[in-house]
Amino acid sequence: MTTAPQVGWSFLRTRRWIGYFALLIVFSIACVWLGNWQFERRAEARAEIARIDNNYDAAPMTLSDAVPSFTDFDEDARKWQPVELRGQYVGEEYLARNRPGVNGVGSNLLQAFELDNGTVVFIDRGWVPVSGTDVVPEGLPAAPEGETTVLARLRASEPEIPGRTSVGRFVPSINGTELAQVAGLEEDVYTGAYGQLIEEHPAAETGVLAVRPERDEGPHLSYALQWYVFILIATIGLAYGARQEFRSFNAEGESVRREDERRAERKRKRGPSDADEEDALLGS
């Protein structure tokens, strides 16, 4: 006896379709996570734009007012804030290696600046085309000697890079604590922040100074919405597949039903067969 195919939406309870629904749920969760990650990236970009707008062209502050703590720095409030420093450059130059620049990979030129009150902050005097960690070349841009006024923008001390260490006067990052150790400075050193040079008086040769950062929040919003569109597309695709299968099952079921009706009609017209009469006699 032939079993009639499934009719209606009952096929949605099969293991195959339950698996499809489970995959859709997992896919949707992943898309939501990725979409929210892009929203967070956009929020970070917009916060950076706000810092640029608020601080980049602000009036210069004193370092002690802008950075009350030697070890901590409020990046949200003070990143890009100009500060005016008076004092003198001290010690040797150091090079933060592996920095992209106008002519490829080079280094950022760093030197300690001692303020008139005896505190010390490191100044990034620009990018120079020096790569490698072997020997500091001759002819690096020399800082002014004696009393100097420096205008710089504040940046947060960079984190240490795991597995990378200082080699001579080359450092892996602009990390205030590591720079202080390499330079042999122990007290009254600003390790939470450093200054990105704008100008200095008397003027001296510098590396390539940093340019104004772009006010660009990037494509994060479109990427975030894209992940939610993927959920919609997947849902529509699954619904379309279910609809097609529904039509297929019901078309097949309707075909079987009609064949049964035709068979019953032929049987009625022929009358009862010998087997049917024997069954009737046995049942009586």
PDB file of C-alpha atoms in Angstrom:
ATOM      1  CA  MET A   1       0.000   0.000   0.000  1.00  0.00           C
ATOM      2  CA  THR A   2       1.496   3.336  -1.046  1.00  0.00           C
ATOM      3  CA  THR A   3       1.827   5.984   1.689  1.00  0.00           C
ATOM      4  CA  ALA A   4       0.527   9.397   0.703  1.00  0.00           C
ATOM      5  CA  PRO A   5       3.134  12.189   0.757  1.00  0.00           C
ATOM      6  CA  GLN A   6       3.065  14.890   3.401  1.00  0.00           C
ATOM      7  CA  VAL A   7       0.541  17.621   2.779  1.00  0.00           C
ATOM      8  CA  GLY A   8       0.393  21.151   4.232  1.00  0.00           C
ATOM      9  CA  TRP A   9       3.216  22.600   6.322  1.00  0.00           C
ATOM     10  CA  SER A  10       4.009  19.415   8.213  1.00  0.00           C
ATOM     11  CA  PHE A  11       7.384  19.146   6.459  1.00  0.00           C
ATOM     12  CA  LEU A  12       8.610  22.075   8.598  1.00  0.00           C
ATOM     13  CA  ARG A  13       8.745  19.663  11.547  1.00  0.00           C
ATOM     14  CA  THR A  14      11.256  17.396   9.838  1.00  0.00           C
ATOM     15  CA  ARG A  15      14.859  17.219  11.040  1.00  0.00           C
ATOM     16  CA  ARG A  16      16.051  18.798   7.815  1.00  0.00           C
ATOM     17  CA  TRP A  17      13.965  21.941   8.246  1.00  0.00           C
ATOM     18  CA  ILE A  18      14.652  22.165  11.959  1.00  0.00           C
ATOM     19  CA  GLY A  19      18.323  22.160  10.966  1.00  0.00           C
ATOM     20  CA  TYR A  20      17.690  24.990   8.509  1.00  0.00           C
ATOM     21  CA  PHE A  21      16.009  27.051  11.234  1.00  0.00           C
ATOM     22  CA  ALA A  22      18.885  26.382  13.642  1.00  0.00           C
ATOM     23  CA  LEU A  23      21.394  27.544  11.032  1.00  0.00           C
ATOM     24  CA  LEU A  24      19.357  30.707  10.452  1.00  0.00           C
ATOM     25  CA  ILE A  25      19.375  31.457  14.185  1.00  0.00           C
ATOM     26  CA  VAL A  26      23.148  30.921  14.455  1.00  0.00           C
ATOM     27  CA  PHE A  27      23.750  33.018  11.337  1.00  0.00           C
ATOM     28  CA  SER A  28      21.506  35.807  12.670  1.00  0.00           C
ATOM     29  CA  ILE A  29      23.305  35.879  16.023  1.00  0.00           C
ATOM     30  CA  ALA A  30      26.673  36.141  14.241  1.00  0.00           C
ATOM     31  CA  CYS A  31      25.366  38.943  12.004  1.00  0.00           C
ATOM     32  CA  VAL A  32      23.966  40.872  14.986  1.00  0.00           C
ATOM     33  CA  TRP A  33      27.298  40.553  16.786  1.00  0.00           C
ATOM     34  CA  LEU A  34      29.219  41.773  13.741  1.00  0.00           C
ATOM     35  CA  GLY A  35      26.731  44.583  13.159  1.00  0.00           C
ATOM     36  CA  ASN A  36      27.012  45.783  16.757  1.00  0.00           C
ATOM     37  CA  TRP A  37      30.812  45.599  16.472  1.00  0.00           C
ATOM     38  CA  GLN A  38      30.636  47.923  13.481  1.00  0.00           C
ATOM     39  CA  PHE A  39      28.341  50.275  15.419  1.00  0.00           C
ATOM     40  CA  GLU A  40      30.951  50.339  18.206  1.00  0.00           C
ATOM     41  CA  ARG A  41      33.699  51.093  15.692  1.00  0.00           C
ATOM     42  CA  ARG A  42      31.587  53.949  14.335  1.00  0.00           C
ATOM     43  CA  ALA A  43      31.059  55.306  17.850  1.00  0.00           C
ATOM     44  CA  GLU A  44      34.826  55.251  18.415  1.00  0.00           C
ATOM     45  CA  ALA A  45      35.410  57.086  15.122  1.00  0.00           C
ATOM     46  CA  ARG A  46      32.801  59.708  15.994  1.00  0.00           C
ATOM     47  CA  ALA A  47      34.374  60.164  19.429  1.00  0.00           C
ATOM     48  CA  GLU A  48      37.739  60.738  17.741  1.00  0.00           C
ATOM     49  CA  ILE A  49      36.165  63.324  15.420  1.00  0.00           C
ATOM     50  CA  ALA A  50      34.733  65.079  18.476  1.00  0.00           C
ATOM     51  CA  ARG A  51      38.189  65.150  20.112  1.00  0.00           C
ATOM     52  CA  ILE A  52      39.683  66.649  16.951  1.00  0.00           C
ATOM     53  CA  ASP A  53      36.948  69.285  16.771  1.00  0.00           C
ATOM     54  CA  ASN A  54      37.226  70.166  20.454  1.00  0.00           C
ATOM     55  CA  ASN A  55      40.987  70.057  20.998  1.00  0.00           C
ATOM     56  CA  TYR A  56      43.054  70.257  17.830  1.00  0.00           C
ATOM     57  CA  ASP A  57      42.742  74.021  17.376  1.00  0.00           C
ATOM     58  CA  ALA A  58      42.177  74.844  21.040  1.00  0.00           C
ATOM     59  CA  ALA A  59      44.251  77.435  22.873  1.00  0.00           C
ATOM     60  CA  PRO A  60      47.480  76.005  24.352  1.00  0.00           C
ATOM     61  CA  MET A  61      47.409  74.944  28.007  1.00  0.00           C
ATOM     62  CA  THR A  62      50.178  74.373  30.488  1.00  0.00           C
ATOM     63  CA  LEU A  63      51.228  70.754  30.792  1.00  0.00           C
ATOM     64  CA  SER A  64      50.414  70.561  34.492  1.00  0.00           C
ATOM     65  CA  ASP A  65      46.849  71.737  33.844  1.00  0.00           C
ATOM     66  CA  ALA A  66      46.287  69.407  30.902  1.00  0.00           C
ATOM     67  CA  VAL A  67      47.942  66.378  32.521  1.00  0.00           C
ATOM     68  CA  PRO A  68      47.675  66.541  36.318  1.00  0.00           C
ATOM     69  CA  SER A  69      49.178  63.062  36.802  1.00  0.00           C
ATOM     70  CA  PHE A  70      52.571  61.818  35.631  1.00  0.00           C
ATOM     71  CA  THR A  71      51.303  58.304  34.957  1.00  0.00           C
ATOM     72  CA  ASP A  72      47.685  58.826  33.826  1.00  0.00           C
ATOM     73  CA  PHE A  73      46.230  60.642  30.845  1.00  0.00           C
ATOM     74  CA  ASP A  74      42.580  61.451  30.106  1.00  0.00           C
ATOM     75  CA  GLU A  75      42.628  60.694  26.415  1.00  0.00           C
ATOM     76  CA  ASP A  76      38.901  61.351  25.923  1.00  0.00           C
ATOM     77  CA  ALA A  77      39.253  64.904  27.233  1.00  0.00           C
ATOM     78  CA  ARG A  78      42.819  65.885  26.262  1.00  0.00           C
ATOM     79  CA  LYS A  79      43.928  64.028  23.142  1.00  0.00           C
ATOM     80  CA  TRP A  80      45.229  66.551  20.556  1.00  0.00           C
ATOM     81  CA  GLN A  81      45.183  69.351  23.143  1.00  0.00           C
ATOM     82  CA  PRO A  82      48.021  71.829  22.427  1.00  0.00           C
ATOM     83  CA  VAL A  83      50.384  72.588  25.319  1.00  0.00           C
ATOM     84  CA  GLU A  84      53.116  75.193  25.592  1.00  0.00           C
ATOM     85  CA  LEU A  85      56.344  74.044  27.205  1.00  0.00           C
ATOM     86  CA  ARG A  86      59.357  76.051  28.298  1.00  0.00           C
ATOM     87  CA  GLY A  87      62.645  74.404  29.123  1.00  0.00           C
ATOM     88  CA  GLN A  88      65.315  72.535  27.205  1.00  0.00           C
ATOM     89  CA  TYR A  89      65.894  69.275  25.376  1.00  0.00           C
ATOM     90  CA  VAL A  90      68.087  66.858  27.318  1.00  0.00           C
ATOM     91  CA  GLY A  91      69.799  63.547  26.621  1.00  0.00           C
ATOM     92  CA  GLU A  92      70.029  61.599  23.414  1.00  0.00           C
ATOM     93  CA  GLU A  93      67.547  61.073  20.621  1.00  0.00           C
ATOM     94  CA  TYR A  94      65.569  57.825  20.504  1.00  0.00           C
ATOM     95  CA  LEU A  95      63.845  56.194  17.568  1.00  0.00           C
ATOM     96  CA  ALA A  96      60.449  54.496  17.643  1.00  0.00           C
ATOM     97  CA  ARG A  97      60.927  52.005  14.837  1.00  0.00           C
ATOM     98  CA  ASN A  98      58.601  50.597  12.150  1.00  0.00           C
ATOM     99  CA  ARG A  99      56.640  53.782  11.527  1.00  0.00           C
ATOM    100  CA  PRO A 100      55.015  54.364   8.125  1.00  0.00           C
ATOM    101  CA  GLY A 101      55.872  57.697   6.568  1.00  0.00           C
ATOM    102  CA  VAL A 102      56.056  59.631   3.354  1.00  0.00           C
ATOM    103  CA  ASN A 103      58.923  57.560   1.977  1.00  0.00           C
ATOM    104  CA  GLY A 104      58.103  54.123   3.335  1.00  0.00           C
ATOM    105  CA  VAL A 105      58.884  52.675   6.741  1.00  0.00           C
ATOM    106  CA  GLY A 106      61.032  54.728   9.094  1.00  0.00           C
ATOM    107  CA  SER A 107      61.087  55.862  12.721  1.00  0.00           C
ATOM    108  CA  ASN A 108      59.728  58.636  14.910  1.00  0.00           C
ATOM    109  CA  LEU A 109      62.391  60.852  16.462  1.00  0.00           C
ATOM    110  CA  LEU A 110      61.942  61.213  20.236  1.00  0.00           C
ATOM    111  CA  GLN A 111      63.767  63.279  22.828  1.00  0.00           C
ATOM    112  CA  ALA A 112      63.214  64.169  26.461  1.00  0.00           C
ATOM    113  CA  PHE A 113      62.269  67.775  27.219  1.00  0.00           C
ATOM    114  CA  GLU A 114      62.941  69.120  30.714  1.00  0.00           C
ATOM    115  CA  LEU A 115      60.608  71.907  31.769  1.00  0.00           C
ATOM    116  CA  ASP A 116      61.704  74.843  33.889  1.00  0.00           C
ATOM    117  CA  ASN A 117      60.112  73.214  36.935  1.00  0.00           C
ATOM    118  CA  GLY A 118      62.265  70.100  36.534  1.00  0.00           C
ATOM    119  CA  THR A 119      59.614  67.741  35.158  1.00  0.00           C
ATOM    120  CA  VAL A 120      60.305  65.834  31.940  1.00  0.00           C
ATOM    121  CA  VAL A 121      58.092  64.923  28.997  1.00  0.00           C
ATOM    122  CA  PHE A 122      59.075  63.178  25.765  1.00  0.00           C
ATOM    123  CA  ILE A 123      58.547  65.013  22.491  1.00  0.00           C
ATOM    124  CA  ASP A 124      57.971  63.355  19.121  1.00  0.00           C
ATOM    125  CA  ARG A 125      59.954  65.553  16.724  1.00  0.00           C
ATOM    126  CA  GLY A 126      58.686  63.907  13.553  1.00  0.00           C
ATOM    127  CA  TRP A 127      59.247  61.005  11.204  1.00  0.00           C
ATOM    128  CA  VAL A 128      62.714  60.247   9.837  1.00  0.00           C
ATOM    129  CA  PRO A 129      63.694  57.690   7.158  1.00  0.00           C
ATOM    130  CA  VAL A 130      65.576  55.396   9.528  1.00  0.00           C
ATOM    131  CA  SER A 131      64.765  51.686   9.616  1.00  0.00           C
ATOM    132  CA  GLY A 132      66.353  48.729  11.333  1.00  0.00           C
ATOM    133  CA  THR A 133      67.790  48.520  14.833  1.00  0.00           C
ATOM    134  CA  ASP A 134      71.529  48.427  14.222  1.00  0.00           C
ATOM    135  CA  VAL A 135      73.105  51.852  14.447  1.00  0.00           C
ATOM    136  CA  VAL A 136      71.620  55.303  14.892  1.00  0.00           C
ATOM    137  CA  PRO A 137      72.830  57.174  11.794  1.00  0.00           C
ATOM    138  CA  GLU A 138      74.622  60.495  11.813  1.00  0.00           C
ATOM    139  CA  GLY A 139      72.812  63.607  10.704  1.00  0.00           C
ATOM    140  CA  LEU A 140      69.530  63.205  12.536  1.00  0.00           C
ATOM    141  CA  PRO A 141      67.619  66.497  12.953  1.00  0.00           C
ATOM    142  CA  ALA A 142      69.129  68.091  16.051  1.00  0.00           C
ATOM    143  CA  ALA A 143      66.940  69.766  18.659  1.00  0.00           C
ATOM    144  CA  PRO A 144      67.607  73.387  19.631  1.00  0.00           C
ATOM    145  CA  GLU A 145      70.154  73.884  22.377  1.00  0.00           C
ATOM    146  CA  GLY A 146      69.485  75.855  25.534  1.00  0.00           C
ATOM    147  CA  GLU A 147      66.228  77.501  26.551  1.00  0.00           C
ATOM    148  CA  THR A 148      63.465  76.500  24.137  1.00  0.00           C
ATOM    149  CA  THR A 149      59.751  77.047  23.852  1.00  0.00           C
ATOM    150  CA  VAL A 150      57.868  74.061  22.440  1.00  0.00           C
ATOM    151  CA  LEU A 151      54.312  73.899  21.210  1.00  0.00           C
ATOM    152  CA  ALA A 152      53.072  70.300  21.071  1.00  0.00           C
ATOM    153  CA  ARG A 153      49.850  68.295  20.968  1.00  0.00           C
ATOM    154  CA  LEU A 154      49.217  65.700  23.626  1.00  0.00           C
ATOM    155  CA  ARG A 155      48.993  62.011  22.792  1.00  0.00           C
ATOM    156  CA  ALA A 156      48.514  59.038  25.078  1.00  0.00           C
ATOM    157  CA  SER A 157      51.520  56.878  25.811  1.00  0.00           C
ATOM    158  CA  GLU A 158      51.411  53.843  23.538  1.00  0.00           C
ATOM    159  CA  PRO A 159      51.122  50.361  25.042  1.00  0.00           C
ATOM    160  CA  GLU A 160      54.083  48.038  25.179  1.00  0.00           C
ATOM    161  CA  ILE A 161      54.285  45.530  22.337  1.00  0.00           C
ATOM    162  CA  PRO A 162      54.542  41.946  23.641  1.00  0.00           C
ATOM    163  CA  GLY A 163      57.687  40.189  22.503  1.00  0.00           C
ATOM    164  CA  ARG A 164      59.416  43.369  21.335  1.00  0.00           C
ATOM    165  CA  THR A 165      62.051  45.145  23.354  1.00  0.00           C
ATOM    166  CA  SER A 166      64.272  48.166  23.082  1.00  0.00           C
ATOM    167  CA  VAL A 167      67.559  47.741  21.254  1.00  0.00           C
ATOM    168  CA  GLY A 168      70.050  50.478  22.039  1.00  0.00           C
ATOM    169  CA  ARG A 169      68.332  53.751  21.207  1.00  0.00           C
ATOM    170  CA  PHE A 170      65.576  52.042  19.196  1.00  0.00           C
ATOM    171  CA  VAL A 171      62.262  51.443  20.963  1.00  0.00           C
ATOM    172  CA  PRO A 172      59.275  49.422  19.698  1.00  0.00           C
ATOM    173  CA  SER A 173      56.635  51.963  20.750  1.00  0.00           C
ATOM    174  CA  ILE A 174      56.265  55.438  22.207  1.00  0.00           C
ATOM    175  CA  ASN A 175      55.742  54.099  25.693  1.00  0.00           C
ATOM    176  CA  GLY A 176      56.607  56.669  28.342  1.00  0.00           C
ATOM    177  CA  THR A 177      57.627  54.132  30.981  1.00  0.00           C
ATOM    178  CA  GLU A 178      59.962  52.271  28.637  1.00  0.00           C
ATOM    179  CA  LEU A 179      61.445  55.509  27.290  1.00  0.00           C
ATOM    180  CA  ALA A 180      62.118  56.722  30.826  1.00  0.00           C
ATOM    181  CA  GLN A 181      63.899  53.451  31.648  1.00  0.00           C
ATOM    182  CA  VAL A 182      65.992  53.539  28.476  1.00  0.00           C
ATOM    183  CA  ALA A 183      66.910  57.186  29.099  1.00  0.00           C
ATOM    184  CA  GLY A 184      67.738  56.531  32.754  1.00  0.00           C
ATOM    185  CA  LEU A 185      65.069  58.910  34.061  1.00  0.00           C
ATOM    186  CA  GLU A 186      63.458  57.929  37.340  1.00  0.00           C
ATOM    187  CA  GLU A 187      61.425  60.787  38.811  1.00  0.00           C
ATOM    188  CA  ASP A 188      59.033  63.523  37.662  1.00  0.00           C
ATOM    189  CA  VAL A 189      58.621  62.024  34.184  1.00  0.00           C
ATOM    190  CA  TYR A 190      55.316  62.146  32.339  1.00  0.00           C
ATOM    191  CA  THR A 191      54.895  58.500  31.354  1.00  0.00           C
ATOM    192  CA  GLY A 192      51.160  58.592  30.589  1.00  0.00           C
ATOM    193  CA  ALA A 193      51.437  61.066  27.721  1.00  0.00           C
ATOM    194  CA  TYR A 194      53.894  62.571  25.265  1.00  0.00           C
ATOM    195  CA  GLY A 195      53.913  65.624  23.019  1.00  0.00           C
ATOM    196  CA  GLN A 196      53.649  65.623  19.231  1.00  0.00           C
ATOM    197  CA  LEU A 197      55.676  68.592  18.037  1.00  0.00           C
ATOM    198  CA  ILE A 198      53.894  71.497  16.339  1.00  0.00           C
ATOM    199  CA  GLU A 199      56.700  74.056  16.436  1.00  0.00           C
ATOM    200  CA  GLU A 200      59.641  75.138  18.594  1.00  0.00           C
ATOM    201  CA  HIS A 201      61.527  78.387  19.213  1.00  0.00           C
ATOM    202  CA  PRO A 202      64.299  78.834  18.374  1.00  0.00           C
ATOM    203  CA  ALA A 203      63.413  76.869  15.268  1.00  0.00           C
ATOM    204  CA  ALA A 204      65.490  73.843  14.335  1.00  0.00           C
ATOM    205  CA  GLU A 205      65.439  71.059  11.804  1.00  0.00           C
ATOM    206  CA  THR A 206      62.829  68.401  12.532  1.00  0.00           C
ATOM    207  CA  GLY A 207      61.566  65.205  11.016  1.00  0.00           C
ATOM    208  CA  VAL A 208      58.376  65.143   8.969  1.00  0.00           C
ATOM    209  CA  LEU A 209      55.771  66.460  11.398  1.00  0.00           C
ATOM    210  CA  ALA A 210      52.353  64.836  11.706  1.00  0.00           C
ATOM    211  CA  VAL A 211      49.540  66.343   9.660  1.00  0.00           C
ATOM    212  CA  ARG A 212      46.017  67.049  10.827  1.00  0.00           C
ATOM    213  CA  PRO A 213      44.052  63.795  11.143  1.00  0.00           C
ATOM    214  CA  GLU A 214      41.060  63.327   8.876  1.00  0.00           C
ATOM    215  CA  ARG A 215      37.539  63.778  10.202  1.00  0.00           C
ATOM    216  CA  ASP A 216      36.253  60.527   8.773  1.00  0.00           C
ATOM    217  CA  GLU A 217      34.034  58.054  10.572  1.00  0.00           C
ATOM    218  CA  GLY A 218      34.617  55.458   7.861  1.00  0.00           C
ATOM    219  CA  PRO A 219      32.133  53.004   6.321  1.00  0.00           C
ATOM    220  CA  HIS A 220      31.172  51.434   9.656  1.00  0.00           C
ATOM    221  CA  LEU A 221      27.496  52.448   9.456  1.00  0.00           C
ATOM    222  CA  SER A 222      27.009  50.897   6.026  1.00  0.00           C
ATOM    223  CA  TYR A 223      28.894  47.763   7.121  1.00  0.00           C
ATOM    224  CA  ALA A 224      26.698  47.482  10.230  1.00  0.00           C
ATOM    225  CA  LEU A 225      23.479  47.799   8.223  1.00  0.00           C
ATOM    226  CA  GLN A 226      24.858  45.326   5.708  1.00  0.00           C
ATOM    227  CA  TRP A 227      24.963  42.570   8.353  1.00  0.00           C
ATOM    228  CA  TYR A 228      21.311  43.156   9.207  1.00  0.00           C
ATOM    229  CA  VAL A 229      20.440  43.059   5.504  1.00  0.00           C
ATOM    230  CA  PHE A 230      22.152  39.645   5.341  1.00  0.00           C
ATOM    231  CA  ILE A 231      19.753  38.405   8.052  1.00  0.00           C
ATOM    232  CA  LEU A 232      16.799  39.690   6.032  1.00  0.00           C
ATOM    233  CA  ILE A 233      18.079  38.044   2.841  1.00  0.00           C
ATOM    234  CA  ALA A 234      18.658  34.714   4.618  1.00  0.00           C
ATOM    235  CA  THR A 235      15.175  34.829   6.179  1.00  0.00           C
ATOM    236  CA  ILE A 236      13.519  35.632   2.841  1.00  0.00           C
ATOM    237  CA  GLY A 237      15.516  32.865   1.164  1.00  0.00           C
ATOM    238  CA  LEU A 238      14.441  30.310   3.757  1.00  0.00           C
ATOM    239  CA  ALA A 239      10.816  31.433   3.519  1.00  0.00           C
ATOM    240  CA  TYR A 240      10.951  31.147  -0.270  1.00  0.00           C
ATOM    241  CA  GLY A 241      12.392  27.647  -0.001  1.00  0.00           C
ATOM    242  CA  ALA A 242       9.631  26.647   2.441  1.00  0.00           C
ATOM    243  CA  ARG A 243       6.992  28.051   0.108  1.00  0.00           C
ATOM    244  CA  GLN A 244       8.393  26.111  -2.855  1.00  0.00           C
ATOM    245  CA  GLU A 245       8.480  22.907  -0.850  1.00  0.00           C
ATOM    246  CA  PHE A 246       4.935  23.541   0.378  1.00  0.00           C
ATOM    247  CA  ARG A 247       3.733  23.813  -3.221  1.00  0.00           C
ATOM    248  CA  SER A 248       5.667  20.690  -4.212  1.00  0.00           C
ATOM    249  CA  PHE A 249       4.287  18.606  -1.353  1.00  0.00           C
ATOM    250  CA  ASN A 250       0.726  19.757  -1.860  1.00  0.00           C
ATOM    251  CA  ALA A 251       0.880  19.332  -5.622  1.00  0.00           C
ATOM    252  CA  GLU A 252       2.093  15.785  -5.119  1.00  0.00           C
ATOM    253  CA  GLY A 253      -0.580  15.160  -2.493  1.00  0.00           C
ATOM    254  CA  GLU A 254      -3.278  16.526  -4.767  1.00  0.00           C
ATOM    255  CA  SER A 255      -2.043  14.280  -7.576  1.00  0.00           C
ATOM    256  CA  VAL A 256      -2.250  11.177  -5.340  1.00  0.00           C
ATOM    257  CA  ARG A 257      -5.721  12.186  -4.146  1.00  0.00           C
ATOM    258  CA  ARG A 258      -6.989  12.569  -7.687  1.00  0.00           C
ATOM    259  CA  GLU A 259      -5.490   9.223  -8.705  1.00  0.00           C
ATOM    260  CA  ASP A 260      -7.243   7.544  -5.761  1.00  0.00           C
ATOM    261  CA  GLU A 261     -10.507   9.166  -6.814  1.00  0.00           C
ATOM    262  CA  ARG A 262     -10.105   7.967 -10.412  1.00  0.00           C
ATOM    263  CA  ARG A 263      -9.254   4.461  -9.250  1.00  0.00           C
ATOM    264  CA  ALA A 264     -12.323   4.396  -7.003  1.00  0.00           C
ATOM    265  CA  GLU A 265     -14.532   5.648  -9.849  1.00  0.00           C
ATOM    266  CA  ARG A 266     -13.236   2.943 -12.235  1.00  0.00           C
ATOM    267  CA  LYS A 267     -13.842   0.329  -9.578  1.00  0.00           C
ATOM    268  CA  ARG A 268     -17.392   1.565  -9.020  1.00  0.00           C
ATOM    269  CA  LYS A 269     -18.178   1.398 -12.738  1.00  0.00           C
ATOM    270  CA  ARG A 270     -16.755  -2.132 -13.071  1.00  0.00           C
ATOM    271  CA  GLY A 271     -18.722  -3.367 -10.140  1.00  0.00           C
ATOM    272  CA  PRO A 272     -17.431  -5.678  -7.419  1.00  0.00           C
ATOM    273  CA  SER A 273     -14.732  -8.168  -8.376  1.00  0.00           C
ATOM    274  CA  ASP A 274     -14.756 -11.886  -7.480  1.00  0.00           C
ATOM    275  CA  ALA A 275     -12.358 -11.164  -4.648  1.00  0.00           C
ATOM    276  CA  ASP A 276     -14.663  -8.461  -3.276  1.00  0.00           C
ATOM    277  CA  GLU A 277     -17.638 -10.863  -3.392  1.00  0.00           C
ATOM    278  CA  GLU A 278     -15.649 -13.570  -1.602  1.00  0.00           C
ATOM    279  CA  ASP A 279     -14.621 -11.047   1.071  1.00  0.00           C
ATOM    280  CA  ALA A 280     -18.245 -10.027   1.449  1.00  0.00           C
ATOM    281  CA  LEU A 281     -19.385 -13.688   1.857  1.00  0.00           C
ATOM    282  CA  LEU A 282     -16.661 -14.384   4.403  1.00  0.00           C
ATOM    283  CA  GLY A 283     -17.583 -11.272   6.336  1.00  0.00           C
ATOM    284  CA  SER A 284     -21.273 -12.120   6.457  1.00  0.00           C
TER     285      SER A 284
END
